[in-house]
Structure formats: C-alpha cells, structure tokens
Amino acid sequence: MPELPEVETTRRGLSPLIEGVRLERIVVRDPRLRWPVQLPASLRDVELRSLGRRAKYLLFNMDHGALIVHLGMSGSLRIVNQHTPLKTHDHVDLVFAGDRVVRYHDPRRFGSIHWQANPVDQHWLLQKLGPEPLGDEFDGAYLKRLARGRRVAVKNFIMDAHVVVGVGNIYAAESLFRAGIRPTVAAHRVTLTAYESLARAIRFVLQRSIHVGGTTLRDFVDHDGNPGYFKQLLNVYGRDGQPCRVCGTTLRLTRLGQRSTVFCPKCQRFQGFREVNC
DNA sequence: ATAGTCACCTGAGCGC
DNA sequence: TGCGCTCAGGTGACTA
C-alpha cells in the first residue's frame, strides 16, 4: 500500500489531528518490526511539533528529536481511541492527549519505528537518501548527470533511493509509460530530453496520485488507502495482457530486479520519442 | 563503485 | 476444505 503518495496522504490526514498535541506515551505490543522497536523510556509527555515526511518516512517531530516511522509494504496508521478493539497486527500505539491514538498496523512487519535525537537527518536511514522528486533539485538534467556510466535498467535506476526517493514499483512503471521510455533500457543510454520528460512524468504521476488519495481519504481516520480512484488511473501496473489505453497494443510483463514490470511495447519504444498523453 | 540476489514476514489467490 | 505454490506497494545487506 504505501508508496510516497500514500505516505503523504497519511501525513496530511494525521497532522491536523495531532500537531501541537501532547504525546503521552507509546505502547509497543510487538517490537518485532524490520528492526526491533527500541524507544527511550523518557519519550513520554512531549508535544508533537509537526508531522513531516522524508522519502517514505514519516517524521513525528518533537523538540528534542523525532520518531521516524516507515510503513514498509503493508503498514498503515490510523486514528482511533483507547477503546477501539485491537486488530491482529496492531503493533504499536502512539497515545496522544485527548484520547487520540495513532495506531500502527503492519501485517508483514517490514516497516520500522526509530527514535532519533536532533539533528534528525543524521539518522543512518536518512543519510544517504537522494532528493525528493517533488523538490527543486530534481529534474531531467539531474537524472542525466547521475546516469553517467550506469548500466542498470532505467526502471531500477529511478527506484534507487540514492538517485531519487519515493518512486516505488507502481509509480516507476507508470512514469516510464507516461514518458514513453522502455523500462529495460540502460540508464546511461536515456537521452537528456527523455530524462526531462521522465522527471516531469514522475512529478505528475506522484502529484496526481496525492491529489486523488487526498480526495479519497479526505476524512482520513481510517487507514485503507487503496483508493478505487487511484486504481482507475493506472495505465500499466497490474494490466499485463490487457490493451494499452493509448494504442490498444497488448501490454507486456517482464521482470526487473525481482519486480514485475509492465509496459506497452509500442508506446514505450526506447528512450522516449514522445510523451504519452494520459 | 556497480549490479544482481537474498532476506525479512504474512496473507491472498489459484490450481489440484 | 485443505495443501502447496506464487505473488505482493520496500529496502538494507550480501556477493561477486
């Protein structure tokens, strides 16, 4: 569930409910996430200053540091109260004043929760991350520069968090389709023009998805961010064997870095002859 | 440094 | 109904 738009949607839904509110305590029911959850005992009765995001990490910013929360493959957060019955895999509660509980739910337990004292960006998980795709330093020229000498497939290249953060399997496929680029092309062979198109596509696809997710989860209190709306917008992901929405050609499935990858063999010919309009 | 593979874990869906 | 297999939105740690 959680790619960057879902994380951002979660952030936007949660922040008005808990910013400026005192975090009273944290209940760890099951510490066995990707890394064992180990939080300082002193982390109680502190005010949440802001809820931020870096890549797919949510940052619960306090005066002296931050909780760094990652949702992994199957994690979600929702607002409940202390009497809300527990479901299986509800591993952690952040108990705020006013009976507001942010409940962490993660069946596969690939997510993580860390505490990092200021400065928060010194945390090892955040140290080597590339730029935000929606930020200023991310553009076609940046991608072209980093792609020098890189022989990995361009899809793997843009999914590499050292290159740019927040582009997961769904959005990598969708962005490459929109830019008309074949996912398997070696990163160094993609032209500057095509990278400019790709950078635009990444921003567009992420922003549109955040917008739609925001609509779907306007009353965010529930998790479940698997919006029907969003699914309607998918052009290639999960559509192998079906006709391309643009040209009708049967979409093809391949595997890249152990991840399934769907593309249109006609619209995505090589390094992007044209941007696909949808 | 780079590219490729493994691993972590649970649940859903499918064929038999 | 049950069993075994494959796959799933992420990403750090290994290996050559």
PDB file of C-alpha atoms (C1' of nucleotides) in Angstrom:
ATOM      1  CA  MET A   1       0.000   0.000   0.000  1.00  0.00           C
ATOM      2  CA  PRO A   2       2.441   2.679   0.972  1.00  0.00           C
ATOM      3  CA  GLU A   3       4.210   4.391  -1.820  1.00  0.00           C
ATOM      4  CA  LEU A   4       5.020   8.036  -1.448  1.00  0.00           C
ATOM      5  CA  PRO A   5       1.501   9.308  -2.195  1.00  0.00           C
ATOM      6  CA  GLU A   6       0.019   7.056   0.464  1.00  0.00           C
ATOM      7  CA  VAL A   7       2.586   8.210   2.981  1.00  0.00           C
ATOM      8  CA  GLU A   8       1.941  11.835   2.125  1.00  0.00           C
ATOM      9  CA  THR A   9      -1.799  11.295   2.296  1.00  0.00           C
ATOM     10  CA  THR A  10      -1.365   9.714   5.708  1.00  0.00           C
ATOM     11  CA  ARG A  11       0.720  12.675   6.809  1.00  0.00           C
ATOM     12  CA  ARG A  12      -1.867  15.175   5.645  1.00  0.00           C
ATOM     13  CA  GLY A  13      -4.697  13.272   7.238  1.00  0.00           C
ATOM     14  CA  LEU A  14      -2.963  12.876  10.564  1.00  0.00           C
ATOM     15  CA  SER A  15      -1.213  16.191  11.031  1.00  0.00           C
ATOM     16  CA  PRO A  16      -4.236  18.396  11.820  1.00  0.00           C
ATOM     17  CA  LEU A  17      -5.316  15.873  14.423  1.00  0.00           C
ATOM     18  CA  ILE A  18      -2.088  15.597  16.357  1.00  0.00           C
ATOM     19  CA  GLU A  19       0.153  18.582  15.693  1.00  0.00           C
ATOM     20  CA  GLY A  20       0.553  20.580  18.862  1.00  0.00           C
ATOM     21  CA  VAL A  21      -0.900  17.730  20.891  1.00  0.00           C
ATOM     22  CA  ARG A  22       0.991  16.053  23.706  1.00  0.00           C
ATOM     23  CA  LEU A  23       2.202  12.523  23.121  1.00  0.00           C
ATOM     24  CA  GLU A  24       1.526  10.902  26.467  1.00  0.00           C
ATOM     25  CA  ARG A  25       3.070   7.511  25.938  1.00  0.00           C
ATOM     26  CA  ILE A  26       3.861   4.818  23.432  1.00  0.00           C
ATOM     27  CA  VAL A  27       2.580   1.272  23.709  1.00  0.00           C
ATOM     28  CA  VAL A  28       4.667  -1.309  21.890  1.00  0.00           C
ATOM     29  CA  ARG A  29       2.720  -4.529  21.734  1.00  0.00           C
ATOM     30  CA  ASP A  30       5.049  -6.266  19.330  1.00  0.00           C
ATOM     31  CA  PRO A  31       8.523  -4.843  18.790  1.00  0.00           C
ATOM     32  CA  ARG A  32       9.394  -7.262  16.009  1.00  0.00           C
ATOM     33  CA  LEU A  33       9.322  -4.965  13.019  1.00  0.00           C
ATOM     34  CA  ARG A  34      12.069  -4.850  10.436  1.00  0.00           C
ATOM     35  CA  TRP A  35      14.339  -3.726  13.232  1.00  0.00           C
ATOM     36  CA  PRO A  36      13.347  -4.267  16.850  1.00  0.00           C
ATOM     37  CA  VAL A  37      11.483  -1.248  18.129  1.00  0.00           C
ATOM     38  CA  GLN A  38      13.560   0.266  20.905  1.00  0.00           C
ATOM     39  CA  LEU A  39      12.462   3.637  22.158  1.00  0.00           C
ATOM     40  CA  PRO A  40      13.840   5.681  25.048  1.00  0.00           C
ATOM     41  CA  ALA A  41      11.797   5.363  28.207  1.00  0.00           C
ATOM     42  CA  SER A  42      11.957   9.137  28.527  1.00  0.00           C
ATOM     43  CA  LEU A  43       9.839   9.507  25.417  1.00  0.00           C
ATOM     44  CA  ARG A  44       6.597  10.477  27.081  1.00  0.00           C
ATOM     45  CA  ASP A  45       4.661  13.639  27.734  1.00  0.00           C
ATOM     46  CA  VAL A  46       6.240  15.517  24.895  1.00  0.00           C
ATOM     47  CA  GLU A  47       4.465  17.780  22.456  1.00  0.00           C
ATOM     48  CA  LEU A  48       4.344  16.837  18.813  1.00  0.00           C
ATOM     49  CA  ARG A  49       5.586  19.899  16.988  1.00  0.00           C
ATOM     50  CA  SER A  50       4.930  18.771  13.457  1.00  0.00           C
ATOM     51  CA  LEU A  51       4.379  15.732  11.317  1.00  0.00           C
ATOM     52  CA  GLY A  52       6.840  15.725   8.451  1.00  0.00           C
ATOM     53  CA  ARG A  53       7.935  13.408   5.710  1.00  0.00           C
ATOM     54  CA  ARG A  54      11.258  12.500   4.126  1.00  0.00           C
ATOM     55  CA  ALA A  55      11.077   9.970   1.302  1.00  0.00           C
ATOM     56  CA  LYS A  56       8.627   7.374   2.594  1.00  0.00           C
ATOM     57  CA  TYR A  57       9.477   8.069   6.220  1.00  0.00           C
ATOM     58  CA  LEU A  58       7.034   9.909   8.434  1.00  0.00           C
ATOM     59  CA  LEU A  59       8.737  12.187  10.932  1.00  0.00           C
ATOM     60  CA  PHE A  60       6.971  12.828  14.202  1.00  0.00           C
ATOM     61  CA  ASN A  61       8.955  15.905  15.158  1.00  0.00           C
ATOM     62  CA  MET A  62       9.359  16.769  18.835  1.00  0.00           C
ATOM     63  CA  ASP A  63      11.525  19.447  20.395  1.00  0.00           C
ATOM     64  CA  HIS A  64      14.463  17.170  21.007  1.00  0.00           C
ATOM     65  CA  GLY A  65      14.227  14.709  18.123  1.00  0.00           C
ATOM     66  CA  ALA A  66      11.787  12.695  16.067  1.00  0.00           C
ATOM     67  CA  LEU A  67      10.101   9.381  15.712  1.00  0.00           C
ATOM     68  CA  ILE A  68      10.934   8.005  12.293  1.00  0.00           C
ATOM     69  CA  VAL A  69       8.188   5.726  11.023  1.00  0.00           C
ATOM     70  CA  HIS A  70       8.240   3.635   7.867  1.00  0.00           C
ATOM     71  CA  LEU A  71       5.210   1.670   6.710  1.00  0.00           C
ATOM     72  CA  GLY A  72       7.093  -0.974   4.746  1.00  0.00           C
ATOM     73  CA  MET A  73       4.945  -2.928   2.312  1.00  0.00           C
ATOM     74  CA  SER A  74       1.824  -3.385   4.357  1.00  0.00           C
ATOM     75  CA  GLY A  75       1.857  -0.800   7.122  1.00  0.00           C
ATOM     76  CA  SER A  76      -0.730   1.816   7.883  1.00  0.00           C
ATOM     77  CA  LEU A  77      -1.584   4.339  10.555  1.00  0.00           C
ATOM     78  CA  ARG A  78      -4.990   5.377  11.660  1.00  0.00           C
ATOM     79  CA  ILE A  79      -6.549   7.452  14.348  1.00  0.00           C
ATOM     80  CA  VAL A  80      -8.533   5.539  16.908  1.00  0.00           C
ATOM     81  CA  ASN A  81      -9.242   5.908  20.605  1.00  0.00           C
ATOM     82  CA  GLN A  82      -8.168   3.801  23.511  1.00  0.00           C
ATOM     83  CA  HIS A  83     -11.328   1.742  23.438  1.00  0.00           C
ATOM     84  CA  THR A  84     -11.075   0.785  19.810  1.00  0.00           C
ATOM     85  CA  PRO A  85     -10.709  -3.007  19.734  1.00  0.00           C
ATOM     86  CA  LEU A  86      -7.333  -4.243  18.628  1.00  0.00           C
ATOM     87  CA  LYS A  87      -6.988  -5.997  15.334  1.00  0.00           C
ATOM     88  CA  THR A  88      -4.374  -8.564  14.518  1.00  0.00           C
ATOM     89  CA  HIS A  89      -1.076  -6.850  13.665  1.00  0.00           C
ATOM     90  CA  ASP A  90      -1.860  -3.629  15.547  1.00  0.00           C
ATOM     91  CA  HIS A  91       1.693  -3.499  16.877  1.00  0.00           C
ATOM     92  CA  VAL A  92       2.146  -0.012  18.300  1.00  0.00           C
ATOM     93  CA  ASP A  93       0.009   2.805  19.724  1.00  0.00           C
ATOM     94  CA  LEU A  94       1.098   6.405  19.964  1.00  0.00           C
ATOM     95  CA  VAL A  95      -1.197   7.663  22.684  1.00  0.00           C
ATOM     96  CA  PHE A  96      -1.862  11.381  22.464  1.00  0.00           C
ATOM     97  CA  ALA A  97      -3.756  13.645  24.829  1.00  0.00           C
ATOM     98  CA  GLY A  98      -7.484  13.866  24.298  1.00  0.00           C
ATOM     99  CA  ASP A  99      -7.837  10.144  23.716  1.00  0.00           C
ATOM    100  CA  ARG A 100      -6.302  10.287  20.294  1.00  0.00           C
ATOM    101  CA  VAL A 101      -4.375   7.177  19.445  1.00  0.00           C
ATOM    102  CA  VAL A 102      -2.297   6.760  16.315  1.00  0.00           C
ATOM    103  CA  ARG A 103      -2.330   3.018  15.788  1.00  0.00           C
ATOM    104  CA  TYR A 104       0.395   1.343  13.751  1.00  0.00           C
ATOM    105  CA  HIS A 105      -0.798  -1.724  11.863  1.00  0.00           C
ATOM    106  CA  ASP A 106       1.560  -3.846   9.768  1.00  0.00           C
ATOM    107  CA  PRO A 107       0.875  -7.499   8.890  1.00  0.00           C
ATOM    108  CA  ARG A 108       4.172  -8.178   7.181  1.00  0.00           C
ATOM    109  CA  ARG A 109       6.230  -6.181   9.672  1.00  0.00           C
ATOM    110  CA  PHE A 110       8.559  -4.760   7.048  1.00  0.00           C
ATOM    111  CA  GLY A 111       8.045  -1.325   8.497  1.00  0.00           C
ATOM    112  CA  SER A 112      10.078   0.303  11.238  1.00  0.00           C
ATOM    113  CA  ILE A 113       9.978   2.800  14.070  1.00  0.00           C
ATOM    114  CA  HIS A 114      13.088   4.574  15.329  1.00  0.00           C
ATOM    115  CA  TRP A 115      13.832   7.453  17.635  1.00  0.00           C
ATOM    116  CA  GLN A 116      16.481   9.941  16.550  1.00  0.00           C
ATOM    117  CA  ALA A 117      17.620  12.863  18.664  1.00  0.00           C
ATOM    118  CA  ASN A 118      18.358  16.135  16.864  1.00  0.00           C
ATOM    119  CA  PRO A 119      19.611  16.597  14.252  1.00  0.00           C
ATOM    120  CA  VAL A 120      17.128  14.114  12.846  1.00  0.00           C
ATOM    121  CA  ASP A 121      18.603  13.986   9.356  1.00  0.00           C
ATOM    122  CA  GLN A 122      21.696  12.354  10.838  1.00  0.00           C
ATOM    123  CA  HIS A 123      19.825   9.105  11.270  1.00  0.00           C
ATOM    124  CA  TRP A 124      21.502   6.365   9.264  1.00  0.00           C
ATOM    125  CA  LEU A 125      18.297   5.549   7.414  1.00  0.00           C
ATOM    126  CA  LEU A 126      18.015   9.128   6.175  1.00  0.00           C
ATOM    127  CA  GLN A 127      21.656   9.859   5.497  1.00  0.00           C
ATOM    128  CA  LYS A 128      22.150   8.553   2.010  1.00  0.00           C
ATOM    129  CA  LEU A 129      18.805   9.416   0.510  1.00  0.00           C
ATOM    130  CA  GLY A 130      18.602  11.224  -2.795  1.00  0.00           C
ATOM    131  CA  PRO A 131      16.453  14.289  -3.438  1.00  0.00           C
ATOM    132  CA  GLU A 132      12.690  14.477  -3.143  1.00  0.00           C
ATOM    133  CA  PRO A 133      11.010  14.016  -6.511  1.00  0.00           C
ATOM    134  CA  LEU A 134       8.726  16.976  -5.853  1.00  0.00           C
ATOM    135  CA  GLY A 135      11.586  19.224  -4.780  1.00  0.00           C
ATOM    136  CA  ASP A 136      13.629  21.749  -6.743  1.00  0.00           C
ATOM    137  CA  GLU A 137      16.839  19.833  -7.298  1.00  0.00           C
ATOM    138  CA  PHE A 138      15.097  17.011  -9.087  1.00  0.00           C
ATOM    139  CA  ASP A 139      14.883  17.389 -12.856  1.00  0.00           C
ATOM    140  CA  GLY A 140      15.974  15.822 -16.116  1.00  0.00           C
ATOM    141  CA  ALA A 141      19.466  17.262 -16.016  1.00  0.00           C
ATOM    142  CA  TYR A 142      19.971  15.817 -12.549  1.00  0.00           C
ATOM    143  CA  LEU A 143      18.898  12.371 -13.689  1.00  0.00           C
ATOM    144  CA  LYS A 144      21.087  12.556 -16.787  1.00  0.00           C
ATOM    145  CA  ARG A 145      24.103  13.520 -14.679  1.00  0.00           C
ATOM    146  CA  LEU A 146      23.655  10.653 -12.253  1.00  0.00           C
ATOM    147  CA  ALA A 147      23.021   8.151 -15.016  1.00  0.00           C
ATOM    148  CA  ARG A 148      26.527   8.541 -16.401  1.00  0.00           C
ATOM    149  CA  GLY A 149      28.120   5.127 -16.640  1.00  0.00           C
ATOM    150  CA  ARG A 150      25.119   3.393 -15.112  1.00  0.00           C
ATOM    151  CA  ARG A 151      24.173   0.251 -16.972  1.00  0.00           C
ATOM    152  CA  VAL A 152      21.218  -0.718 -14.823  1.00  0.00           C
ATOM    153  CA  ALA A 153      17.805  -0.652 -16.363  1.00  0.00           C
ATOM    154  CA  VAL A 154      16.312   2.811 -16.146  1.00  0.00           C
ATOM    155  CA  LYS A 155      13.431   1.478 -14.064  1.00  0.00           C
ATOM    156  CA  ASN A 156      15.791   0.162 -11.413  1.00  0.00           C
ATOM    157  CA  PHE A 157      17.721   3.398 -11.645  1.00  0.00           C
ATOM    158  CA  ILE A 158      14.756   5.595 -10.733  1.00  0.00           C
ATOM    159  CA  MET A 159      13.711   3.182  -7.984  1.00  0.00           C
ATOM    160  CA  ASP A 160      17.129   3.570  -6.357  1.00  0.00           C
ATOM    161  CA  ALA A 161      16.672   5.800  -3.314  1.00  0.00           C
ATOM    162  CA  HIS A 162      20.212   7.115  -3.735  1.00  0.00           C
ATOM    163  CA  VAL A 163      19.076   8.597  -7.032  1.00  0.00           C
ATOM    164  CA  VAL A 164      15.646   9.873  -6.086  1.00  0.00           C
ATOM    165  CA  VAL A 165      13.361   8.849  -3.256  1.00  0.00           C
ATOM    166  CA  GLY A 166       9.760   7.849  -3.272  1.00  0.00           C
ATOM    167  CA  VAL A 167       9.484   6.134  -6.640  1.00  0.00           C
ATOM    168  CA  GLY A 168       8.231   2.631  -5.975  1.00  0.00           C
ATOM    169  CA  ASN A 169       7.242  -0.144  -8.304  1.00  0.00           C
ATOM    170  CA  ILE A 170       3.857   1.263  -9.274  1.00  0.00           C
ATOM    171  CA  TYR A 171       4.990   4.796  -9.978  1.00  0.00           C
ATOM    172  CA  ALA A 172       8.172   3.769 -11.728  1.00  0.00           C
ATOM    173  CA  ALA A 173       6.123   1.776 -14.213  1.00  0.00           C
ATOM    174  CA  GLU A 174       3.508   4.484 -14.618  1.00  0.00           C
ATOM    175  CA  SER A 175       6.063   7.262 -15.037  1.00  0.00           C
ATOM    176  CA  LEU A 176       8.033   5.364 -17.663  1.00  0.00           C
ATOM    177  CA  PHE A 177       4.847   4.732 -19.581  1.00  0.00           C
ATOM    178  CA  ARG A 178       3.934   8.377 -19.495  1.00  0.00           C
ATOM    179  CA  ALA A 179       7.390   9.358 -20.688  1.00  0.00           C
ATOM    180  CA  GLY A 180       7.349   6.719 -23.416  1.00  0.00           C
ATOM    181  CA  ILE A 181      10.514   5.042 -22.151  1.00  0.00           C
ATOM    182  CA  ARG A 182      11.165   1.289 -22.229  1.00  0.00           C
ATOM    183  CA  PRO A 183      11.831   0.202 -18.611  1.00  0.00           C
ATOM    184  CA  THR A 184      14.658  -2.107 -19.632  1.00  0.00           C
ATOM    185  CA  VAL A 185      16.874   0.490 -21.317  1.00  0.00           C
ATOM    186  CA  ALA A 186      20.239   1.047 -19.632  1.00  0.00           C
ATOM    187  CA  ALA A 187      20.123   4.270 -17.627  1.00  0.00           C
ATOM    188  CA  HIS A 188      23.149   5.803 -19.369  1.00  0.00           C
ATOM    189  CA  ARG A 189      21.543   5.453 -22.780  1.00  0.00           C
ATOM    190  CA  VAL A 190      18.500   7.536 -21.961  1.00  0.00           C
ATOM    191  CA  THR A 191      18.789  10.977 -23.532  1.00  0.00           C
ATOM    192  CA  LEU A 192      18.558  14.263 -21.681  1.00  0.00           C
ATOM    193  CA  THR A 193      15.304  15.045 -23.441  1.00  0.00           C
ATOM    194  CA  ALA A 194      13.860  11.737 -22.357  1.00  0.00           C
ATOM    195  CA  TYR A 195      15.015  12.310 -18.771  1.00  0.00           C
ATOM    196  CA  GLU A 196      13.353  15.701 -18.803  1.00  0.00           C
ATOM    197  CA  SER A 197      10.196  14.005 -19.902  1.00  0.00           C
ATOM    198  CA  LEU A 198      10.652  11.318 -17.247  1.00  0.00           C
ATOM    199  CA  ALA A 199      11.220  13.800 -14.439  1.00  0.00           C
ATOM    200  CA  ARG A 200       8.037  15.604 -15.468  1.00  0.00           C
ATOM    201  CA  ALA A 201       6.190  12.304 -15.602  1.00  0.00           C
ATOM    202  CA  ILE A 202       7.339  11.296 -12.124  1.00  0.00           C
ATOM    203  CA  ARG A 203       6.201  14.580 -10.647  1.00  0.00           C
ATOM    204  CA  PHE A 204       2.915  14.467 -12.483  1.00  0.00           C
ATOM    205  CA  VAL A 205       2.076  10.920 -11.515  1.00  0.00           C
ATOM    206  CA  LEU A 206       3.001  11.405  -7.870  1.00  0.00           C
ATOM    207  CA  GLN A 207       1.182  14.700  -7.560  1.00  0.00           C
ATOM    208  CA  ARG A 208      -1.938  13.450  -9.231  1.00  0.00           C
ATOM    209  CA  SER A 209      -1.939  10.417  -7.012  1.00  0.00           C
ATOM    210  CA  ILE A 210      -1.507  12.502  -3.879  1.00  0.00           C
ATOM    211  CA  HIS A 211      -4.383  14.620  -5.060  1.00  0.00           C
ATOM    212  CA  VAL A 212      -6.629  11.658  -5.655  1.00  0.00           C
ATOM    213  CA  GLY A 213      -5.551   9.928  -2.456  1.00  0.00           C
ATOM    214  CA  GLY A 214      -6.337  13.124  -0.658  1.00  0.00           C
ATOM    215  CA  THR A 215      -9.782  13.118  -2.123  1.00  0.00           C
ATOM    216  CA  THR A 216     -10.411   9.504  -1.305  1.00  0.00           C
ATOM    217  CA  LEU A 217      -9.179   9.836   2.229  1.00  0.00           C
ATOM    218  CA  ARG A 218     -10.401  13.326   2.941  1.00  0.00           C
ATOM    219  CA  ASP A 219     -11.886  12.132   6.171  1.00  0.00           C
ATOM    220  CA  PHE A 220      -8.777  10.180   6.917  1.00  0.00           C
ATOM    221  CA  VAL A 221      -9.213   8.436  10.129  1.00  0.00           C
ATOM    222  CA  ASP A 222      -9.457   5.118   8.536  1.00  0.00           C
ATOM    223  CA  HIS A 223      -6.484   3.519   7.011  1.00  0.00           C
ATOM    224  CA  ASP A 224      -7.036   1.525   3.907  1.00  0.00           C
ATOM    225  CA  GLY A 225      -5.583   3.773   1.417  1.00  0.00           C
ATOM    226  CA  ASN A 226      -6.245   1.627  -1.519  1.00  0.00           C
ATOM    227  CA  PRO A 227      -8.337   4.028  -3.457  1.00  0.00           C
ATOM    228  CA  GLY A 228     -10.534   2.849  -6.234  1.00  0.00           C
ATOM    229  CA  TYR A 229      -9.952   6.241  -7.769  1.00  0.00           C
ATOM    230  CA  PHE A 230      -6.277   5.678  -7.941  1.00  0.00           C
ATOM    231  CA  LYS A 231      -6.587   2.283  -9.473  1.00  0.00           C
ATOM    232  CA  GLN A 232      -8.583   3.732 -12.318  1.00  0.00           C
ATOM    233  CA  LEU A 233      -5.647   5.925 -13.191  1.00  0.00           C
ATOM    234  CA  LEU A 234      -3.199   3.095 -13.664  1.00  0.00           C
ATOM    235  CA  ASN A 235      -2.121   2.676 -17.258  1.00  0.00           C
ATOM    236  CA  VAL A 236       0.261  -0.245 -16.984  1.00  0.00           C
ATOM    237  CA  TYR A 237       0.768  -1.508 -13.429  1.00  0.00           C
ATOM    238  CA  GLY A 238      -1.135  -4.733 -12.970  1.00  0.00           C
ATOM    239  CA  ARG A 239      -2.530  -4.576 -16.510  1.00  0.00           C
ATOM    240  CA  ASP A 240      -0.324  -7.032 -18.368  1.00  0.00           C
ATOM    241  CA  GLY A 241      -2.162  -8.839 -21.115  1.00  0.00           C
ATOM    242  CA  GLN A 242      -4.705  -6.029 -21.375  1.00  0.00           C
ATOM    243  CA  PRO A 243      -4.781  -3.459 -24.171  1.00  0.00           C
ATOM    244  CA  CYS A 244      -2.830  -0.233 -23.847  1.00  0.00           C
ATOM    245  CA  ARG A 245      -5.242   2.600 -23.139  1.00  0.00           C
ATOM    246  CA  VAL A 246      -3.478   4.736 -25.722  1.00  0.00           C
ATOM    247  CA  CYS A 247      -2.771   2.458 -28.676  1.00  0.00           C
ATOM    248  CA  GLY A 248      -4.531  -0.812 -27.899  1.00  0.00           C
ATOM    249  CA  THR A 249      -1.382  -2.924 -28.092  1.00  0.00           C
ATOM    250  CA  THR A 250      -1.286  -5.775 -25.592  1.00  0.00           C
ATOM    251  CA  LEU A 251       0.749  -4.750 -22.557  1.00  0.00           C
ATOM    252  CA  ARG A 252       3.715  -6.927 -21.758  1.00  0.00           C
ATOM    253  CA  LEU A 253       5.085  -8.229 -18.493  1.00  0.00           C
ATOM    254  CA  THR A 254       8.745  -8.603 -17.720  1.00  0.00           C
ATOM    255  CA  ARG A 255      10.801  -8.856 -14.557  1.00  0.00           C
ATOM    256  CA  LEU A 256      13.373  -6.337 -13.499  1.00  0.00           C
ATOM    257  CA  GLY A 257      15.249  -6.689 -10.253  1.00  0.00           C
ATOM    258  CA  GLN A 258      12.778  -9.272  -8.985  1.00  0.00           C
ATOM    259  CA  ARG A 259       9.871  -6.897  -9.540  1.00  0.00           C
ATOM    260  CA  SER A 260       7.204  -7.316 -12.150  1.00  0.00           C
ATOM    261  CA  THR A 261       7.227  -4.627 -14.738  1.00  0.00           C
ATOM    262  CA  VAL A 262       4.502  -3.942 -17.267  1.00  0.00           C
ATOM    263  CA  PHE A 263       4.965  -1.776 -20.336  1.00  0.00           C
ATOM    264  CA  CYS A 264       3.488  -1.034 -23.730  1.00  0.00           C
ATOM    265  CA  PRO A 265       5.830  -2.327 -26.433  1.00  0.00           C
ATOM    266  CA  LYS A 266       4.591   0.303 -28.847  1.00  0.00           C
ATOM    267  CA  CYS A 267       4.248   3.447 -26.719  1.00  0.00           C
ATOM    268  CA  GLN A 268       7.488   2.725 -24.851  1.00  0.00           C
ATOM    269  CA  ARG A 269       9.817   2.068 -27.709  1.00  0.00           C
ATOM    270  CA  PHE A 270      13.176   3.188 -26.451  1.00  0.00           C
ATOM    271  CA  GLN A 271      14.279   6.371 -24.819  1.00  0.00           C
ATOM    272  CA  GLY A 272      11.123   8.318 -25.308  1.00  0.00           C
ATOM    273  CA  PHE A 273      10.064   9.531 -28.683  1.00  0.00           C
ATOM    274  CA  ARG A 274       7.006  11.186 -27.310  1.00  0.00           C
ATOM    275  CA  GLU A 275       5.170  11.689 -24.112  1.00  0.00           C
ATOM    276  CA  VAL A 276       2.067   9.632 -23.833  1.00  0.00           C
ATOM    277  CA  ASN A 277      -0.986  11.688 -23.248  1.00  0.00           C
ATOM    278  CA  CYS A 278      -2.980  10.139 -20.453  1.00  0.00           C
TER     279      CYS A 278
ATOM    280  C1'  DA B   1      31.524   1.682  -7.119  1.00  0.00           C
ATOM    281  C1'  DT B   2      28.091  -1.238  -9.504  1.00  0.00           C
ATOM    282  C1'  DA B   3      24.757  -4.866 -10.450  1.00  0.00           C
ATOM    283  C1'  DG B   4      22.377  -8.645  -9.014  1.00  0.00           C
ATOM    284  C1'  DT B   5      20.342 -11.579  -5.436  1.00  0.00           C
ATOM    285  C1'  DC B   6      18.527 -12.619  -0.731  1.00  0.00           C
ATOM    286  C1'  DA B   7      16.177 -11.800   3.167  1.00  0.00           C
ATOM    287  C1'  DC B   8      12.736 -10.184   6.310  1.00  0.00           C
ATOM    288  C1'  DC B   9       7.044 -11.705   7.089  1.00  0.00           C
ATOM    289  C1'  DT B  10       2.040 -12.526   6.469  1.00  0.00           C
ATOM    290  C1'  DG B  11      -1.979 -13.116   3.644  1.00  0.00           C
ATOM    291  C1'  DA B  12      -4.493 -13.680  -0.678  1.00  0.00           C
ATOM    292  C1'  DG B  13      -5.401 -16.208  -4.666  1.00  0.00           C
ATOM    293  C1'  DC B  14      -5.007 -20.089  -7.524  1.00  0.00           C
ATOM    294  C1'  DG B  15      -4.688 -24.998  -9.208  1.00  0.00           C
ATOM    295  C1'  DC B  16      -5.288 -29.513  -7.707  1.00  0.00           C
TER     296       DC B  16
ATOM    297  C1'  DT C   1     -11.887 -27.969   2.876  1.00  0.00           C
ATOM    298  C1'  DG C   2      -7.055 -28.306   2.630  1.00  0.00           C
ATOM    299  C1'  DC C   3      -2.358 -28.141   0.723  1.00  0.00           C
ATOM    300  C1'  DG C   4       1.290 -26.157  -1.696  1.00  0.00           C
ATOM    301  C1'  DC C   5       2.802 -22.807  -4.597  1.00  0.00           C
ATOM    302  C1'  DT C   6       3.366 -17.865  -6.263  1.00  0.00           C
ATOM    303  C1'  DC C   7       2.918 -13.227  -5.637  1.00  0.00           C
ATOM    304  C1'  DA C   8       2.506  -8.572  -3.219  1.00  0.00           C
ATOM    305  C1'  DG C   9       3.026  -1.354  -2.690  1.00  0.00           C
ATOM    306  C1'  DG C  10      10.153  -1.730   0.379  1.00  0.00           C
ATOM    307  C1'  DT C  11      14.778  -1.703   1.053  1.00  0.00           C
ATOM    308  C1'  DG C  12      19.172  -2.964   3.655  1.00  0.00           C
ATOM    309  C1'  DA C  13      22.672  -6.478   3.467  1.00  0.00           C
ATOM    310  C1'  DC C  14      25.313  -9.517   0.960  1.00  0.00           C
ATOM    311  C1'  DT C  15      28.023 -11.352  -3.033  1.00  0.00           C
ATOM    312  C1'  DA C  16      30.876 -11.117  -6.997  1.00  0.00           C
TER     313       DA C  16
END
